Structure formats: C-alpha cells, structure tokens
Amino acid sequence: MPAHPAAADEPEIVIEPQHGWAALNLRDLWQYRELMYFLVWRDIKVRYKQTVLGAAWAILQPLTTMLVFTLFLGQVFNRDTGGAPYPLWSFAALVPWSFFATGLAQSADSLIGSSNLIKKVYFPRLAIPVATVLSGAVDFALAFAVLLVMMLGYRVAPTPNVVWLPLLLLLALATALGVGLWLSALNVQFRDVRYVVPFLTQLWLFATPVAYPSTLVPEQWRALLALNPMVGVVEGFRWALLGADTRPGPMVLVSSLAALALLVSGAFYFRRMERTFADVV
C-alpha cells in the first residue's frame, strides 16, 4: 500500500536515457502547454522590462529601417513597386521580417537564458525556443497595426488575397522556429553562436528582397532565391496586402518546402542534443 493515499493518484513521470535520434514527442509538449503559456508571458515581460519606450520599440525598429531604406533606395526602386508607394511597399516586407529576425535572435539565446530552469526541473526543452518565437507575435501585431494605418493614409485597400496572410505568417513562424532550434541547440555547445547571430541576420536581410524587388533577379534564378524561406514570406505579404503583381505562388511553394526542411531537421537535431543541455548549459 502507498505510504499516503494521495500518492497513488499523483501522476508518475519516468525519465529514461535516450540514445541516437529521439522522437519529437509533440504529445509531451502539448501536455506542458500551460508552462509554455507562462514562458511566453515571461518573455514578453522581460523583453521590455526597465526600458523607457517599452513596447514602442516593436514599432520604432521597422519604422526607422523603413525610413533609411526610403531615404537611400526609395528613388532607385520606386518604379519597381507595382504602383505602391515605396515606404509602404518596404514596410509591408519589414513587418514579417522583424518578426522573423526577433524570433531568430531571441530563440538562439533562449536556452542559455533559462539555464537555471533547465538544471532544476524536467519539462520538454522544446518549450523554451517555441515560447520565445511565439512571444514575438505581440510585436508583430503592433507593427501590423502601424502598417494598416499607413495603408489607410496612402489609401491602399487590402486585396482579396489577404485571406492567405495567416498562412504566410505561419511560414515566417516555421522559418524562425526552424533556425531558432538549430541555433539554440548549437549555442549550448558553442557560445560563438551569439556572435554569429547578428552577422547572420544582416546577411539574411540582404539576401531577402525587403529593400529591393525580387524582379531584379533573373526569372530563371528566382526558384533558387526562394530557397530562402523569407523570400516567399515578404513577396507573399506584398501580394496579399498591396496587390503586387509578382505571382509569388512558385516562390512561396519553394520557400514552404525549405522552411519545412529547416523546421523538421532543427527539431530532430534539438531533440538529439537536449539530453546534454542540463550538463553543459
């Protein structure tokens, strides 16, 4: 008989060592969804704690970048925007880009930032980078509201293709999470990752048609360009919101396959390495 009657009703979790490639075990992650909600809320609060402008940074960063692009590149590419004003055209791409870049930077360092939690308590480690990327949805919502105000100011109405916007946002989320899983797991072993991330983000921005149109790239090379998943995202956002006549369907398809490969490979690599996190982090 159990020493205490209540002990027989308590759930029992058996933690066994794993060898080789481990299953993703998403059911375990779902059972800890309340913890993930707490982690999302914690990340949102910590991000703007002791800042003077608070959540306004979520708007100021893409707005400032848009102003710089407009000042130096607006006259060059203004005729290649399909009739949309260049500030609005570039900001429509900067909104999902900022969501991706923030998720990438925050998730790469998420395991190191939660080292005390990892060492003391068992829970699916996947919850940490997933929650970090999801917390960027608040910043996205604020920046997207500014985008809607700009569209109203320029008297540009969304096209019927706007119904595809949630799927395009899901593509940006999958890309940020896929890269974040790779970098967060690598960062536990190699702290060089924290120095690589800002450099990688800058290179990725130049490789994505945020400030320039994808039509600059010869048509036969655009499928190769779309292997960068954010190409499909930014072209899709412009197509859905501003009616850009870029026919992004093939690029979105290639980008979706690339994002899926990043996400699945990143998740399996994360699961393979997570058994060492508590010892190394």
mmCIF file of C-alpha atoms in Angstrom:
data_model
loop_
_atom_site.group_PDB
_atom_site.id
_atom_site.type_symbol
_atom_site.label_atom_id
_atom_site.label_comp_id
_atom_site.label_asym_id
_atom_site.label_seq_id
_atom_site.Cartn_x
_atom_site.Cartn_y
_atom_site.Cartn_z
ATOM 1 C CA MET A 1 0.000 0.000 0.000
ATOM 2 C CA PRO A 2 1.263 3.552 -0.669
ATOM 3 C CA ALA A 3 2.539 5.487 2.323
ATOM 4 C CA HIS A 4 -0.076 8.183 1.719
ATOM 5 C CA PRO A 5 -3.458 7.662 -0.043
ATOM 6 C CA ALA A 6 -2.969 10.787 -2.195
ATOM 7 C CA ALA A 7 0.348 9.491 -3.513
ATOM 8 C CA ALA A 8 -1.426 6.782 -5.544
ATOM 9 C CA ASP A 9 -3.355 9.454 -7.509
ATOM 10 C CA GLU A 10 -0.327 11.581 -8.398
ATOM 11 C CA PRO A 11 0.953 11.198 -11.993
ATOM 12 C CA GLU A 12 4.252 9.393 -12.304
ATOM 13 C CA ILE A 13 6.858 10.521 -14.855
ATOM 14 C CA VAL A 14 9.654 8.122 -15.663
ATOM 15 C CA ILE A 15 12.680 9.780 -17.313
ATOM 16 C CA GLU A 16 14.830 7.329 -19.232
ATOM 17 C CA PRO A 17 18.128 8.000 -21.059
ATOM 18 C CA GLN A 18 17.822 8.182 -24.831
ATOM 19 C CA HIS A 19 20.353 7.142 -27.405
ATOM 20 C CA GLY A 20 20.696 8.267 -31.006
ATOM 21 C CA TRP A 21 17.914 10.169 -32.707
ATOM 22 C CA ALA A 22 14.907 10.690 -30.425
ATOM 23 C CA ALA A 23 11.264 11.049 -31.485
ATOM 24 C CA LEU A 24 9.861 14.587 -31.420
ATOM 25 C CA ASN A 25 7.270 13.596 -28.774
ATOM 26 C CA LEU A 26 4.956 16.515 -29.523
ATOM 27 C CA ARG A 27 2.307 14.986 -27.241
ATOM 28 C CA ASP A 28 4.623 15.632 -24.292
ATOM 29 C CA LEU A 29 4.993 19.241 -25.450
ATOM 30 C CA TRP A 30 1.203 19.632 -25.615
ATOM 31 C CA GLN A 31 0.816 18.347 -22.046
ATOM 32 C CA TYR A 32 3.080 21.170 -20.901
ATOM 33 C CA ARG A 33 1.146 23.869 -22.789
ATOM 34 C CA GLU A 34 0.425 25.786 -19.565
ATOM 35 C CA LEU A 35 4.149 26.063 -18.907
ATOM 36 C CA MET A 36 4.628 27.277 -22.476
ATOM 37 C CA TYR A 37 1.979 29.947 -21.895
ATOM 38 C CA PHE A 38 3.891 31.059 -18.793
ATOM 39 C CA LEU A 39 7.162 31.172 -20.728
ATOM 40 C CA VAL A 40 5.570 33.287 -23.478
ATOM 41 C CA TRP A 41 4.244 35.731 -20.883
ATOM 42 C CA ARG A 42 7.641 35.813 -19.125
ATOM 43 C CA ASP A 43 9.483 36.568 -22.379
ATOM 44 C CA ILE A 44 7.106 39.426 -23.219
ATOM 45 C CA LYS A 45 7.546 40.993 -19.773
ATOM 46 C CA VAL A 46 11.343 40.571 -19.695
ATOM 47 C CA ARG A 47 11.851 41.946 -23.211
ATOM 48 C CA TYR A 48 10.724 45.460 -22.339
ATOM 49 C CA LYS A 49 11.471 45.496 -18.619
ATOM 50 C CA GLN A 50 13.247 48.690 -17.490
ATOM 51 C CA THR A 51 13.011 50.218 -20.966
ATOM 52 C CA VAL A 52 11.848 53.810 -21.327
ATOM 53 C CA LEU A 53 9.838 53.277 -24.515
ATOM 54 C CA GLY A 54 8.617 49.767 -23.713
ATOM 55 C CA ALA A 55 6.685 48.013 -26.473
ATOM 56 C CA ALA A 56 7.124 51.079 -28.715
ATOM 57 C CA TRP A 57 10.452 49.520 -29.750
ATOM 58 C CA ALA A 58 8.450 46.923 -31.679
ATOM 59 C CA ILE A 59 7.242 49.775 -33.912
ATOM 60 C CA LEU A 60 10.284 52.050 -33.909
ATOM 61 C CA GLN A 61 12.720 49.446 -35.228
ATOM 62 C CA PRO A 62 10.898 48.600 -38.501
ATOM 63 C CA LEU A 63 9.807 52.247 -38.921
ATOM 64 C CA THR A 64 13.396 53.506 -38.632
ATOM 65 C CA THR A 65 14.621 50.854 -41.072
ATOM 66 C CA MET A 66 11.857 51.821 -43.496
ATOM 67 C CA LEU A 67 12.908 55.488 -43.294
ATOM 68 C CA VAL A 68 16.551 54.592 -44.018
ATOM 69 C CA PHE A 69 15.555 52.404 -46.971
ATOM 70 C CA THR A 70 13.280 55.153 -48.304
ATOM 71 C CA LEU A 71 15.979 57.819 -47.953
ATOM 72 C CA PHE A 72 18.726 55.867 -49.736
ATOM 73 C CA LEU A 73 16.853 53.438 -52.010
ATOM 74 C CA GLY A 74 13.393 54.909 -52.484
ATOM 75 C CA GLN A 75 14.262 56.845 -55.637
ATOM 76 C CA VAL A 76 16.086 53.851 -57.135
ATOM 77 C CA PHE A 77 13.324 51.246 -56.742
ATOM 78 C CA ASN A 78 10.216 53.445 -56.653
ATOM 79 C CA ARG A 79 9.244 52.370 -60.195
ATOM 80 C CA ASP A 80 9.537 48.658 -59.363
ATOM 81 C CA THR A 81 6.933 48.543 -56.610
ATOM 82 C CA GLY A 82 3.913 47.854 -58.797
ATOM 83 C CA GLY A 83 2.450 51.296 -58.144
ATOM 84 C CA ALA A 84 2.643 51.126 -54.333
ATOM 85 C CA PRO A 85 4.474 53.958 -52.532
ATOM 86 C CA TYR A 86 7.984 52.775 -51.657
ATOM 87 C CA PRO A 87 7.659 53.462 -47.874
ATOM 88 C CA LEU A 88 4.511 51.338 -47.712
ATOM 89 C CA TRP A 89 5.992 48.691 -50.034
ATOM 90 C CA SER A 90 9.143 48.288 -47.922
ATOM 91 C CA PHE A 91 7.277 48.407 -44.595
ATOM 92 C CA ALA A 92 4.938 45.610 -45.763
ATOM 93 C CA ALA A 93 8.055 43.431 -46.018
ATOM 94 C CA LEU A 94 9.707 44.751 -42.848
ATOM 95 C CA VAL A 95 6.778 43.707 -40.635
ATOM 96 C CA PRO A 96 7.188 39.925 -41.197
ATOM 97 C CA TRP A 97 10.968 40.349 -41.445
ATOM 98 C CA SER A 98 11.114 41.955 -37.983
ATOM 99 C CA PHE A 99 9.030 39.093 -36.590
ATOM 100 C CA PHE A 100 11.473 36.593 -38.070
ATOM 101 C CA ALA A 101 14.626 38.486 -37.024
ATOM 102 C CA THR A 102 13.399 38.954 -33.442
ATOM 103 C CA GLY A 103 12.437 35.286 -33.152
ATOM 104 C CA LEU A 104 15.801 34.241 -34.557
ATOM 105 C CA ALA A 105 17.843 36.415 -32.180
ATOM 106 C CA GLN A 106 15.801 35.659 -29.054
ATOM 107 C CA SER A 107 15.456 31.907 -29.587
ATOM 108 C CA ALA A 108 19.178 31.430 -30.275
ATOM 109 C CA ASP A 109 19.957 32.601 -26.727
ATOM 110 C CA SER A 110 16.824 31.183 -25.083
ATOM 111 C CA LEU A 111 18.359 28.024 -23.575
ATOM 112 C CA ILE A 112 21.283 29.920 -22.044
ATOM 113 C CA GLY A 113 18.851 32.442 -20.553
ATOM 114 C CA SER A 114 16.817 29.617 -18.990
ATOM 115 C CA SER A 115 19.789 27.613 -17.699
ATOM 116 C CA ASN A 116 18.614 27.636 -14.057
ATOM 117 C CA LEU A 117 15.229 26.264 -15.079
ATOM 118 C CA ILE A 118 16.776 23.545 -17.240
ATOM 119 C CA LYS A 119 19.090 22.370 -14.454
ATOM 120 C CA LYS A 120 16.377 22.083 -11.802
ATOM 121 C CA VAL A 121 13.131 20.908 -13.411
ATOM 122 C CA TYR A 122 12.138 18.348 -16.011
ATOM 123 C CA PHE A 123 9.966 19.578 -18.880
ATOM 124 C CA PRO A 124 10.165 19.324 -22.672
ATOM 125 C CA ARG A 125 13.086 21.585 -23.577
ATOM 126 C CA LEU A 126 11.409 22.355 -26.903
ATOM 127 C CA ALA A 127 9.001 24.549 -24.931
ATOM 128 C CA ILE A 128 11.681 27.237 -24.415
ATOM 129 C CA PRO A 129 12.532 28.186 -28.043
ATOM 130 C CA VAL A 130 8.912 27.614 -29.132
ATOM 131 C CA ALA A 131 7.656 30.038 -26.463
ATOM 132 C CA THR A 132 10.355 32.574 -27.348
ATOM 133 C CA VAL A 133 9.363 32.642 -31.013
ATOM 134 C CA LEU A 134 5.641 32.789 -30.167
ATOM 135 C CA SER A 135 6.195 35.784 -27.866
ATOM 136 C CA GLY A 136 7.191 37.796 -30.941
ATOM 137 C CA ALA A 137 3.562 37.683 -32.085
ATOM 138 C CA VAL A 138 2.828 40.679 -29.834
ATOM 139 C CA ASP A 139 5.474 42.789 -31.594
ATOM 140 C CA PHE A 140 4.146 41.612 -34.947
ATOM 141 C CA ALA A 141 0.603 42.678 -34.022
ATOM 142 C CA LEU A 142 1.795 46.181 -33.048
ATOM 143 C CA ALA A 143 3.840 46.631 -36.242
ATOM 144 C CA PHE A 144 0.995 45.233 -38.358
ATOM 145 C CA ALA A 145 -1.382 47.791 -36.832
ATOM 146 C CA VAL A 146 1.004 50.555 -37.959
ATOM 147 C CA LEU A 147 1.056 49.000 -41.432
ATOM 148 C CA LEU A 148 -2.746 49.161 -41.586
ATOM 149 C CA VAL A 149 -2.629 52.827 -40.545
ATOM 150 C CA MET A 150 -0.094 53.520 -43.318
ATOM 151 C CA MET A 151 -2.326 51.743 -45.859
ATOM 152 C CA LEU A 152 -5.201 53.922 -44.709
ATOM 153 C CA GLY A 153 -3.023 57.029 -45.048
ATOM 154 C CA TYR A 154 -1.933 56.085 -48.569
ATOM 155 C CA ARG A 155 -5.498 54.983 -49.406
ATOM 156 C CA VAL A 156 -4.414 51.477 -50.352
ATOM 157 C CA ALA A 157 -7.035 48.790 -49.690
ATOM 158 C CA PRO A 158 -6.053 45.157 -48.998
ATOM 159 C CA THR A 159 -6.724 42.744 -51.835
ATOM 160 C CA PRO A 160 -8.948 39.627 -51.502
ATOM 161 C CA ASN A 161 -5.683 37.672 -51.302
ATOM 162 C CA VAL A 162 -5.376 38.918 -47.716
ATOM 163 C CA VAL A 163 -7.077 35.661 -46.656
ATOM 164 C CA TRP A 164 -3.704 33.952 -47.291
ATOM 165 C CA LEU A 165 -1.956 36.193 -44.748
ATOM 166 C CA PRO A 166 -2.289 33.773 -41.766
ATOM 167 C CA LEU A 167 -0.570 31.036 -43.791
ATOM 168 C CA LEU A 168 2.217 33.420 -44.769
ATOM 169 C CA LEU A 169 2.658 34.371 -41.114
ATOM 170 C CA LEU A 170 2.764 30.662 -40.284
ATOM 171 C CA LEU A 171 5.543 30.297 -42.851
ATOM 172 C CA ALA A 172 7.528 33.075 -41.127
ATOM 173 C CA LEU A 173 6.901 31.383 -37.765
ATOM 174 C CA ALA A 174 8.105 27.996 -39.062
ATOM 175 C CA THR A 175 11.233 29.602 -40.514
ATOM 176 C CA ALA A 176 12.096 31.456 -37.305
ATOM 177 C CA LEU A 177 11.447 28.349 -35.211
ATOM 178 C CA GLY A 178 13.416 26.053 -37.525
ATOM 179 C CA VAL A 179 16.504 28.268 -37.484
ATOM 180 C CA GLY A 180 15.985 29.026 -33.785
ATOM 181 C CA LEU A 181 16.013 25.326 -32.885
ATOM 182 C CA TRP A 182 19.291 24.817 -34.726
ATOM 183 C CA LEU A 183 20.976 27.883 -33.222
ATOM 184 C CA SER A 184 19.696 27.422 -29.662
ATOM 185 C CA ALA A 185 20.975 23.825 -29.541
ATOM 186 C CA LEU A 186 24.299 24.824 -31.109
ATOM 187 C CA ASN A 187 24.633 27.769 -28.706
ATOM 188 C CA VAL A 188 24.659 25.419 -25.724
ATOM 189 C CA GLN A 189 27.752 23.681 -27.111
ATOM 190 C CA PHE A 190 29.414 26.576 -28.912
ATOM 191 C CA ARG A 191 28.981 30.065 -27.431
ATOM 192 C CA ASP A 192 30.343 31.513 -30.663
ATOM 193 C CA VAL A 193 26.760 31.349 -31.920
ATOM 194 C CA ARG A 194 25.814 34.516 -30.032
ATOM 195 C CA TYR A 195 28.415 36.421 -32.076
ATOM 196 C CA VAL A 196 27.338 34.803 -35.328
ATOM 197 C CA VAL A 197 23.632 35.620 -34.988
ATOM 198 C CA PRO A 198 23.822 39.428 -35.602
ATOM 199 C CA PHE A 199 26.108 38.856 -38.594
ATOM 200 C CA LEU A 200 23.839 36.098 -39.921
ATOM 201 C CA THR A 201 20.757 38.318 -39.541
ATOM 202 C CA GLN A 202 22.371 41.116 -41.560
ATOM 203 C CA LEU A 203 23.408 38.756 -44.342
ATOM 204 C CA TRP A 204 19.922 37.203 -44.370
ATOM 205 C CA LEU A 205 18.348 40.663 -44.706
ATOM 206 C CA PHE A 206 20.491 41.436 -47.756
ATOM 207 C CA ALA A 207 19.568 38.046 -49.260
ATOM 208 C CA THR A 208 15.846 38.788 -48.835
ATOM 209 C CA PRO A 209 14.067 41.263 -51.168
ATOM 210 C CA VAL A 210 12.967 43.614 -48.386
ATOM 211 C CA ALA A 211 14.571 46.815 -49.682
ATOM 212 C CA TYR A 212 14.683 45.793 -53.345
ATOM 213 C CA PRO A 213 12.251 43.925 -55.631
ATOM 214 C CA SER A 214 12.780 40.253 -56.415
ATOM 215 C CA THR A 215 12.359 41.150 -60.111
ATOM 216 C CA LEU A 216 15.989 42.321 -60.034
ATOM 217 C CA VAL A 217 16.889 38.630 -60.018
ATOM 218 C CA PRO A 218 16.589 36.910 -63.443
ATOM 219 C CA GLU A 219 13.448 34.785 -63.599
ATOM 220 C CA GLN A 220 15.351 31.508 -64.020
ATOM 221 C CA TRP A 221 17.165 32.150 -60.712
ATOM 222 C CA ARG A 222 14.138 33.088 -58.609
ATOM 223 C CA ALA A 223 13.419 29.480 -57.582
ATOM 224 C CA LEU A 224 16.956 29.349 -56.188
ATOM 225 C CA LEU A 225 16.390 32.680 -54.414
ATOM 226 C CA ALA A 226 13.195 31.246 -52.891
ATOM 227 C CA LEU A 227 15.206 28.574 -51.080
ATOM 228 C CA ASN A 228 15.481 31.406 -48.579
ATOM 229 C CA PRO A 229 12.055 30.913 -46.912
ATOM 230 C CA MET A 230 11.708 34.620 -46.097
ATOM 231 C CA VAL A 231 11.592 35.403 -49.823
ATOM 232 C CA GLY A 232 8.223 33.664 -50.073
ATOM 233 C CA VAL A 233 7.037 35.442 -46.922
ATOM 234 C CA VAL A 234 7.844 39.029 -47.968
ATOM 235 C CA GLU A 235 6.690 38.538 -51.561
ATOM 236 C CA GLY A 236 3.513 36.910 -50.280
ATOM 237 C CA PHE A 237 2.797 39.779 -47.874
ATOM 238 C CA ARG A 238 3.149 42.358 -50.667
ATOM 239 C CA TRP A 239 0.971 40.283 -52.967
ATOM 240 C CA ALA A 240 -1.730 39.760 -50.346
ATOM 241 C CA LEU A 241 -1.821 43.305 -48.959
ATOM 242 C CA LEU A 242 -0.757 45.595 -51.787
ATOM 243 C CA GLY A 243 -1.686 43.530 -54.841
ATOM 244 C CA ALA A 244 1.914 43.337 -56.101
ATOM 245 C CA ASP A 245 1.860 41.595 -59.473
ATOM 246 C CA THR A 246 4.775 39.280 -58.736
ATOM 247 C CA ARG A 247 2.897 35.955 -58.973
ATOM 248 C CA PRO A 248 4.656 34.625 -55.878
ATOM 249 C CA GLY A 249 2.985 31.184 -55.932
ATOM 250 C CA PRO A 250 6.046 29.186 -57.119
ATOM 251 C CA MET A 251 8.360 31.131 -54.797
ATOM 252 C CA VAL A 252 6.019 30.587 -51.819
ATOM 253 C CA LEU A 253 5.901 26.865 -52.626
ATOM 254 C CA VAL A 254 9.705 26.550 -52.756
ATOM 255 C CA SER A 255 10.040 28.675 -49.601
ATOM 256 C CA SER A 256 7.476 26.498 -47.778
ATOM 257 C CA LEU A 257 9.393 23.317 -48.613
ATOM 258 C CA ALA A 258 12.652 24.936 -47.466
ATOM 259 C CA ALA A 259 11.030 26.124 -44.214
ATOM 260 C CA LEU A 260 9.593 22.653 -43.574
ATOM 261 C CA ALA A 261 13.041 21.104 -44.072
ATOM 262 C CA LEU A 262 14.560 23.655 -41.664
ATOM 263 C CA LEU A 263 11.853 23.038 -39.041
ATOM 264 C CA VAL A 264 11.925 19.231 -39.133
ATOM 265 C CA SER A 265 15.729 18.963 -39.228
ATOM 266 C CA GLY A 266 16.050 21.591 -36.486
ATOM 267 C CA ALA A 267 13.532 19.794 -34.251
ATOM 268 C CA PHE A 268 15.260 16.429 -34.614
ATOM 269 C CA TYR A 269 18.712 17.949 -34.027
ATOM 270 C CA PHE A 270 17.380 19.752 -30.936
ATOM 271 C CA ARG A 271 15.921 16.502 -29.577
ATOM 272 C CA ARG A 272 19.179 14.664 -30.217
ATOM 273 C CA MET A 273 21.215 17.244 -28.314
ATOM 274 C CA GLU A 274 18.815 18.065 -25.482
ATOM 275 C CA ARG A 275 19.922 15.187 -23.228
ATOM 276 C CA THR A 276 23.205 17.060 -22.658
ATOM 277 C CA PHE A 277 21.686 20.509 -22.076
ATOM 278 C CA ALA A 278 21.452 20.247 -18.268
ATOM 279 C CA ASP A 279 25.126 19.230 -18.017
ATOM 280 C CA VAL A 280 26.567 21.773 -20.454
ATOM 281 C CA VAL A 281 24.380 24.874 -20.269
#
